[in-house]
mmCIF file of C-alpha atoms in Angstrom:
data_model
loop_
_atom_site.group_PDB
_atom_site.id
_atom_site.type_symbol
_atom_site.label_atom_id
_atom_site.label_comp_id
_atom_site.label_asym_id
_atom_site.label_seq_id
_atom_site.Cartn_x
_atom_site.Cartn_y
_atom_site.Cartn_z
ATOM 1 C CA UNK A 178 0.000 -0.008 0.012
ATOM 2 C CA UNK A 179 1.461 3.369 -0.932
ATOM 3 C CA UNK A 180 1.875 6.136 1.641
ATOM 4 C CA UNK A 181 -0.742 8.228 -0.198
ATOM 5 C CA UNK A 182 -3.461 5.576 0.017
ATOM 6 C CA UNK A 183 -2.523 4.933 3.636
ATOM 7 C CA UNK A 184 -3.050 8.619 4.349
ATOM 8 C CA UNK A 185 -6.453 8.523 2.710
ATOM 9 C CA UNK A 186 -7.496 5.514 4.758
ATOM 10 C CA UNK A 187 -6.423 7.019 8.081
ATOM 11 C CA UNK A 188 -7.860 10.440 7.225
ATOM 12 C CA UNK A 189 -11.111 8.651 6.325
ATOM 13 C CA UNK A 190 -11.079 7.138 9.808
ATOM 14 C CA UNK A 191 -11.668 10.488 11.511
ATOM 15 C CA UNK A 192 -13.007 12.767 8.782
ATOM 16 C CA UNK A 193 -15.900 11.346 6.843
ATOM 17 C CA UNK A 194 -19.511 12.379 7.150
ATOM 18 C CA UNK A 195 -21.402 9.436 8.623
ATOM 19 C CA UNK A 196 -24.517 10.379 6.673
ATOM 20 C CA UNK A 197 -22.723 9.523 3.423
ATOM 21 C CA UNK A 198 -19.832 7.226 4.399
ATOM 22 C CA UNK A 199 -18.829 4.959 7.221
ATOM 23 C CA UNK A 200 -16.574 6.850 9.658
ATOM 24 C CA UNK A 201 -14.360 3.869 10.400
ATOM 25 C CA UNK A 202 -13.032 1.148 8.153
ATOM 26 C CA UNK A 203 -15.692 -1.524 7.762
ATOM 27 C CA UNK A 204 -13.289 -4.014 9.300
ATOM 28 C CA UNK A 205 -13.287 -1.975 12.519
ATOM 29 C CA UNK A 206 -15.862 -3.798 14.635
ATOM 30 C CA UNK A 207 -14.620 -2.956 18.108
ATOM 31 C CA UNK A 208 -17.196 -1.780 20.614
ATOM 32 C CA UNK A 209 -15.527 1.614 21.032
ATOM 33 C CA UNK A 210 -16.482 2.663 17.487
ATOM 34 C CA UNK A 211 -19.424 4.705 18.828
ATOM 35 C CA UNK A 212 -17.139 6.594 21.224
ATOM 36 C CA UNK A 213 -14.625 7.219 18.440
ATOM 37 C CA UNK A 214 -17.405 8.534 16.211
ATOM 38 C CA UNK A 215 -18.664 10.846 18.976
ATOM 39 C CA UNK A 216 -15.105 12.069 19.586
ATOM 40 C CA UNK A 217 -14.689 12.702 15.851
ATOM 41 C CA UNK A 218 -17.803 14.874 15.819
ATOM 42 C CA UNK A 219 -16.509 16.863 18.805
ATOM 43 C CA UNK A 220 -13.134 17.306 17.106
ATOM 44 C CA UNK A 221 -14.644 18.531 13.833
ATOM 45 C CA UNK A 222 -16.890 20.950 15.763
ATOM 46 C CA UNK A 223 -13.865 22.216 17.687
ATOM 47 C CA UNK A 224 -11.735 22.534 14.554
ATOM 48 C CA UNK A 225 -14.480 24.286 12.611
ATOM 49 C CA UNK A 226 -14.059 21.810 9.795
ATOM 50 C CA UNK A 227 -17.093 20.391 8.031
ATOM 51 C CA UNK A 228 -15.342 17.198 6.992
ATOM 52 C CA UNK A 229 -11.597 16.914 7.661
ATOM 53 C CA UNK A 230 -8.398 18.336 9.070
ATOM 54 C CA UNK A 231 -5.092 16.991 7.681
ATOM 55 C CA UNK A 232 -2.936 15.119 10.171
ATOM 56 C CA UNK A 233 -0.122 17.553 9.311
ATOM 57 C CA UNK A 234 -2.094 20.322 11.054
ATOM 58 C CA UNK A 235 -2.570 18.368 14.298
ATOM 59 C CA UNK A 236 -0.019 19.860 16.706
ATOM 60 C CA UNK A 237 0.616 19.575 20.439
ATOM 61 C CA UNK A 238 -1.013 22.997 20.875
ATOM 62 C CA UNK A 239 -4.091 21.949 18.895
ATOM 63 C CA UNK A 240 -4.330 18.759 20.995
ATOM 64 C CA UNK A 241 -4.150 20.801 24.217
ATOM 65 C CA UNK A 242 -6.827 23.153 22.959
ATOM 66 C CA UNK A 243 -9.024 20.204 21.944
ATOM 67 C CA UNK A 244 -8.654 18.723 25.462
ATOM 68 C CA UNK A 245 -9.755 22.082 26.951
ATOM 69 C CA UNK A 246 -12.677 22.175 24.516
ATOM 70 C CA UNK A 247 -13.796 18.737 25.696
ATOM 71 C CA UNK A 248 -13.488 19.745 29.365
ATOM 72 C CA UNK A 249 -15.601 22.840 28.691
ATOM 73 C CA UNK A 250 -18.277 21.193 26.534
ATOM 74 C CA UNK A 251 -18.636 17.661 27.946
ATOM 75 C CA UNK A 252 -19.500 16.276 31.371
ATOM 76 C CA UNK A 253 -18.208 13.717 33.853
ATOM 77 C CA UNK A 254 -15.729 11.234 32.343
ATOM 78 C CA UNK A 255 -16.570 12.081 28.713
ATOM 79 C CA UNK A 256 -13.623 14.479 28.169
ATOM 80 C CA UNK A 257 -11.224 11.810 29.445
ATOM 81 C CA UNK A 258 -12.759 9.050 27.292
ATOM 82 C CA UNK A 259 -12.926 11.182 24.129
ATOM 83 C CA UNK A 260 -9.356 12.366 24.458
ATOM 84 C CA UNK A 261 -8.193 8.791 25.079
ATOM 85 C CA UNK A 262 -9.800 7.776 21.771
ATOM 86 C CA UNK A 263 -8.315 10.842 20.065
ATOM 87 C CA UNK A 264 -4.874 9.636 21.176
ATOM 88 C CA UNK A 265 -5.725 6.161 19.898
ATOM 89 C CA UNK A 266 -6.498 7.514 16.429
ATOM 90 C CA UNK A 267 -3.235 9.488 16.390
ATOM 91 C CA UNK A 268 -1.301 6.445 17.650
ATOM 92 C CA UNK A 269 -2.722 4.453 14.737
ATOM 93 C CA UNK A 270 -1.653 7.221 12.335
ATOM 94 C CA UNK A 271 1.909 6.837 13.701
ATOM 95 C CA UNK A 272 1.701 3.051 13.264
ATOM 96 C CA UNK A 273 0.464 3.520 9.700
ATOM 97 C CA UNK A 274 3.407 5.854 8.951
ATOM 98 C CA UNK A 275 1.187 8.875 8.349
ATOM 99 C CA UNK A 276 2.779 10.999 11.061
ATOM 100 C CA UNK A 277 6.141 10.593 12.738
ATOM 101 C CA UNK A 278 5.005 11.056 16.308
ATOM 102 C CA UNK A 279 1.789 11.420 18.307
ATOM 103 C CA UNK A 280 1.296 15.124 19.127
ATOM 104 C CA UNK A 281 -1.240 14.234 21.838
ATOM 105 C CA UNK A 282 1.157 11.975 23.719
ATOM 106 C CA UNK A 283 2.471 14.750 25.979
ATOM 107 C CA UNK A 284 -0.944 16.238 26.721
ATOM 108 C CA UNK A 285 -2.074 15.270 30.212
ATOM 109 C CA UNK A 286 -5.333 13.328 30.325
ATOM 110 C CA UNK A 287 -6.423 12.607 33.879
ATOM 111 C CA UNK A 288 -9.735 11.195 34.881
ATOM 112 C CA UNK A 289 -11.262 13.752 37.232
ATOM 113 C CA UNK A 290 -13.905 13.153 39.809
ATOM 114 C CA UNK A 291 -17.157 13.008 37.936
ATOM 115 C CA UNK A 292 -20.636 13.674 39.107
ATOM 116 C CA UNK A 293 -22.112 11.243 41.594
ATOM 117 C CA UNK A 294 -25.026 9.472 39.981
ATOM 118 C CA UNK A 295 -28.076 8.669 42.081
ATOM 119 C CA UNK A 296 -29.384 5.144 41.670
ATOM 120 C CA UNK A 297 -32.911 4.080 42.587
ATOM 121 C CA UNK A 298 -33.285 1.363 45.178
ATOM 122 C CA UNK A 299 -35.305 -1.770 44.421
ATOM 123 C CA UNK A 300 -38.095 -0.475 46.717
ATOM 124 C CA UNK A 301 -38.250 2.812 44.780
ATOM 125 C CA UNK A 302 -38.406 0.984 41.440
ATOM 126 C CA UNK A 303 -41.219 -1.280 42.725
ATOM 127 C CA UNK A 304 -43.137 1.745 44.071
ATOM 128 C CA UNK A 305 -42.850 3.460 40.662
ATOM 129 C CA UNK A 306 -44.118 0.328 38.938
ATOM 130 C CA UNK A 307 -47.264 0.394 41.098
ATOM 131 C CA UNK A 308 -48.184 4.010 40.230
ATOM 132 C CA UNK A 309 -50.973 4.437 37.704
ATOM 133 C CA UNK A 310 -49.637 6.618 34.925
ATOM 134 C CA UNK A 311 -52.947 7.031 33.108
ATOM 135 C CA UNK A 312 -51.584 5.564 29.907
ATOM 136 C CA UNK A 313 -52.906 2.173 28.847
ATOM 137 C CA UNK A 314 -49.739 1.301 26.905
#
């Protein structure tokens, strides 16, 4: 495979419009594909790009700014998870020979204390099930 076609494949991985193309190679069947797709949408929104941003324009500074964007616009552990997938995509670009090094590698990505989620007890669930909601369905 030539370097040019490799670039197209990896760029396709994070830049296509899911309404018209698959965002990941069809062979990518891992369960994190939904998270990678959601991260891709956040990145394109952040970058102001409708479809793509060349890997050559992804710098350490841009990665840091993207991390800050995620922290500002996402909740709980989502910024951590999205940035982790962002690093994964860049790591794959290094493996594929598209870029020489991963510009996101030096950007700190710590999991911060998220919001505490309230969980209903079994008694509360059973009490809710007994309430007449007025809907026959």
